XYZ file of C-alpha atoms in Angstrom:
225
model
C -5.378 -2.866 28.046
C -3.348 0.150 26.211
C -2.481 -0.086 22.411
C 1.325 -0.673 23.866
C 0.093 -3.754 26.190
C -2.076 -5.242 23.378
C 0.909 -5.072 20.919
C 3.243 -6.803 23.230
C 0.784 -10.015 23.731
C 0.450 -10.368 19.892
C 4.162 -9.865 19.521
C 4.699 -13.166 21.212
C 3.748 -14.711 17.422
C 6.939 -14.729 15.319
C 4.585 -14.718 12.333
C 2.869 -11.547 13.782
C 5.884 -9.744 14.185
C 7.007 -10.338 10.384
C 3.309 -9.263 9.306
C 3.534 -6.176 11.614
C 6.694 -5.274 9.927
C 5.237 -5.473 6.460
C 2.258 -3.350 7.414
C 4.451 -0.900 8.834
C 6.833 -0.812 5.910
C 3.974 -0.484 3.460
C 1.796 2.134 4.915
C 4.655 4.262 6.142
C 6.040 4.070 2.362
C 2.542 4.939 0.789
C 2.402 8.132 3.275
C 5.824 9.169 1.963
C 4.842 8.477 -1.426
C 1.514 10.513 -1.172
C 3.549 13.450 0.077
C 5.697 13.342 -2.460
C 2.823 13.331 -5.024
C 0.869 16.126 -3.121
C 4.324 18.354 -3.241
C 4.596 17.291 -6.718
C 1.104 18.121 -8.161
C 0.123 20.987 -5.957
C 3.360 22.865 -4.670
C 5.937 22.752 -7.503
C 6.827 25.158 -10.077
C 5.852 22.679 -12.786
C 2.303 22.085 -11.894
C 1.818 25.862 -10.951
C -1.471 25.346 -9.146
C -3.736 25.746 -12.115
C -7.352 24.759 -11.746
C -6.832 22.112 -14.372
C -3.696 20.824 -12.748
C -5.232 20.691 -9.441
C -8.593 18.962 -10.710
C -6.507 16.208 -12.456
C -4.400 15.873 -9.382
C -7.105 15.294 -6.977
C -8.541 12.781 -9.546
C -5.403 10.984 -10.034
C -5.296 10.577 -6.238
C -8.706 9.879 -5.177
C -10.115 7.642 -8.138
C -7.886 4.436 -7.649
C -9.832 3.969 -4.441
C -13.020 4.252 -5.920
C -12.373 2.221 -8.933
C -10.356 -0.612 -7.684
C -11.928 -0.780 -4.410
C -14.929 -2.743 -5.171
C -13.013 -5.520 -7.143
C -10.145 -6.364 -4.716
C -12.289 -9.354 -3.296
C -12.594 -11.090 -6.513
C -8.510 -11.733 -6.455
C -7.266 -11.882 -2.945
C -8.992 -15.421 -2.465
C -7.941 -16.758 -5.559
C -4.040 -16.123 -5.441
C -1.425 -16.424 -2.929
C -1.363 -13.307 -0.656
C 2.395 -13.558 -0.151
C 2.760 -13.270 -3.914
C 0.231 -10.345 -4.115
C 2.101 -8.529 -1.366
C 5.436 -9.225 -3.105
C 4.538 -8.455 -6.631
C 2.259 -5.594 -5.871
C 5.165 -3.621 -3.688
C 7.470 -4.827 -6.650
C 5.340 -2.999 -9.264
C 4.888 -0.135 -6.810
C 8.502 0.088 -6.476
C 9.036 -0.077 -10.659
C 6.422 2.587 -10.779
C 7.878 5.090 -8.274
C 11.138 4.717 -10.223
C 9.445 5.449 -13.463
C 7.751 8.723 -11.824
C 11.320 9.790 -10.691
C 12.755 9.414 -13.993
C 9.668 11.095 -15.646
C 9.895 14.267 -13.583
C 13.773 14.355 -13.960
C 13.860 14.013 -17.794
C 10.467 15.310 -18.757
C 8.719 17.142 -15.609
C 5.076 16.714 -14.975
C 3.253 15.174 -17.954
C -0.050 13.108 -18.302
C 2.195 9.573 -17.995
C 3.089 10.673 -14.480
C -0.505 11.245 -13.732
C -1.198 7.757 -15.080
C 1.452 6.030 -13.158
C 0.355 7.704 -9.688
C -2.788 6.420 -10.413
C -1.787 2.907 -10.946
C 0.654 3.049 -7.836
C -2.154 4.281 -5.535
C -4.544 1.643 -6.702
C -2.177 -1.082 -6.133
C -2.065 0.181 -2.351
C -5.600 -0.428 -2.199
C -5.120 -3.927 -3.661
C -2.122 -4.721 -1.005
C -4.146 -3.140 2.186
C -7.147 -5.670 1.191
C -4.664 -8.502 1.178
C -2.916 -7.571 4.303
C -6.323 -7.518 6.086
C -7.448 -11.127 4.538
C -4.037 -12.209 5.621
C -4.422 -11.269 9.356
C -6.302 -14.536 10.422
C -3.164 -16.510 9.346
C -0.616 -15.081 11.726
C -2.621 -14.772 14.833
C -4.787 -17.372 16.745
C -8.548 -16.996 16.687
C -8.402 -15.749 20.098
C -6.281 -12.979 19.424
C -7.909 -11.829 16.186
C -10.344 -9.381 17.618
C -7.245 -7.790 19.841
C -5.090 -7.460 16.226
C -8.185 -6.302 14.368
C -8.615 -3.630 17.065
C -5.102 -2.050 16.743
C -3.710 -2.473 13.328
C -5.766 0.060 11.592
C -4.804 2.770 14.134
C -1.289 1.832 13.638
C -1.367 1.703 10.176
C -3.006 4.903 9.993
C -0.281 6.351 12.282
C 2.424 4.657 10.147
C 0.872 6.321 6.906
C 1.130 9.541 8.787
C 4.149 9.367 10.125
C 5.418 8.565 6.443
C 3.656 11.562 5.061
C 5.416 13.662 7.697
C 8.865 12.007 7.010
C 7.981 13.127 3.300
C 6.795 16.682 4.076
C 10.065 17.334 6.402
C 12.254 15.851 3.457
C 10.702 18.218 1.149
C 11.095 21.351 3.432
C 15.121 20.537 4.074
C 15.827 19.809 0.268
C 15.861 22.949 -2.178
C 12.815 23.355 -4.252
C 13.143 21.457 -7.692
C 13.057 18.189 -9.101
C 15.661 16.833 -6.986
C 13.597 17.342 -4.102
C 10.635 15.670 -5.479
C 12.716 12.601 -6.879
C 14.236 12.241 -3.260
C 11.123 11.748 -1.615
C 9.570 9.263 -3.979
C 13.155 7.552 -3.689
C 12.861 7.264 -0.215
C 9.184 5.681 -0.643
C 10.802 3.418 -3.038
C 13.400 2.202 -0.166
C 10.785 1.586 2.081
C 8.673 -0.382 -0.590
C 11.809 -2.502 -1.374
C 12.482 -3.207 2.472
C 8.461 -4.496 2.524
C 9.475 -7.113 -0.314
C 12.481 -8.496 1.485
C 10.194 -9.078 4.721
C 7.534 -10.436 2.968
C 9.757 -12.959 1.301
C 10.213 -14.711 4.890
C 6.779 -15.946 4.311
C 6.084 -19.212 2.836
C 4.334 -19.020 -0.609
C 0.938 -20.393 0.846
C 1.449 -19.222 4.543
C -0.879 -16.324 4.227
C -3.726 -18.068 2.293
C -5.941 -18.223 0.709
C -7.365 -21.585 2.536
C -9.092 -24.447 0.308
C -12.575 -22.976 1.856
C -11.629 -19.363 0.760
C -10.196 -20.522 -2.622
C -13.845 -22.498 -3.299
C -15.916 -19.581 -2.194
C -13.840 -17.224 -4.426
C -15.202 -19.082 -7.409
C -18.846 -17.626 -6.474
C -17.246 -14.062 -6.917
C -16.562 -12.544 -10.632
C -15.754 -8.984 -11.828
C -18.984 -9.230 -13.988
C -21.127 -9.926 -10.670
C -19.263 -7.103 -8.952
C -20.369 -4.837 -11.797
C -23.732 -6.087 -11.615
C-alpha cells in the first residue's frame, strides 16, 4: 500500500484530519522559518559571512535540538497537549514578529540569534507533543500505519516550506524587506496552525490519567543525572 492509499484510510477519522493539518502547517512553517534564518545568517549583506558570524549562526540553529531535546518528555505528559501546541505556536509567532522588527530596525544583532534559538527550541518541543498526541486521534489498529507515514510527510512539508522560503528570497530584491517577508510568511503559517489546533478540546489530545501518573516519576533533575 502506497503512502497516498494509507493516507486515504486514515483520513476517515475527523480527528486525524485536523491533526494532519496541524502537522503540515507546523512543519511547513518551520521550513520557511529555517530557510529565512539561513538566508539571513549566511547570505545577507549584514552578516557578511565572516567565520565568527557563521559559527554563531550554526550554534543558534543547531544547539536548541541538543539542549532542549532531552527534556521535552518531562513536560508533554504533564500539560494538556492541545495547549502545548497552541501556546508553543503562539510564542513562535511572537518571536517571529520580534525578529522581523529587529532586522528591519537594527539589523542582525545578538538579540536576533537568541530569539532564533528560542524559536527553534520550541519547535522541538512542539514536534514531541504532536508525536505523543497521535494515539489520541487514530485507533490502536491504525497507529502503526500513521507512524509509518507521518514522519515522511512531515519531512516533506518542512522541505516544501523551505523551498517556498528560498524561492521567495530569489524573487524579492536583496535586503531587509526580503528577509522580513519570508519570516512574515512563516508567521502566517504558525497563526493558521493555532486556529486549527483550537478545534480540539482542551484534553482531547491527552495526556491520559496513566500518562500523568507516570510523568511524576520523571524530572528535569533525573534527566540531567
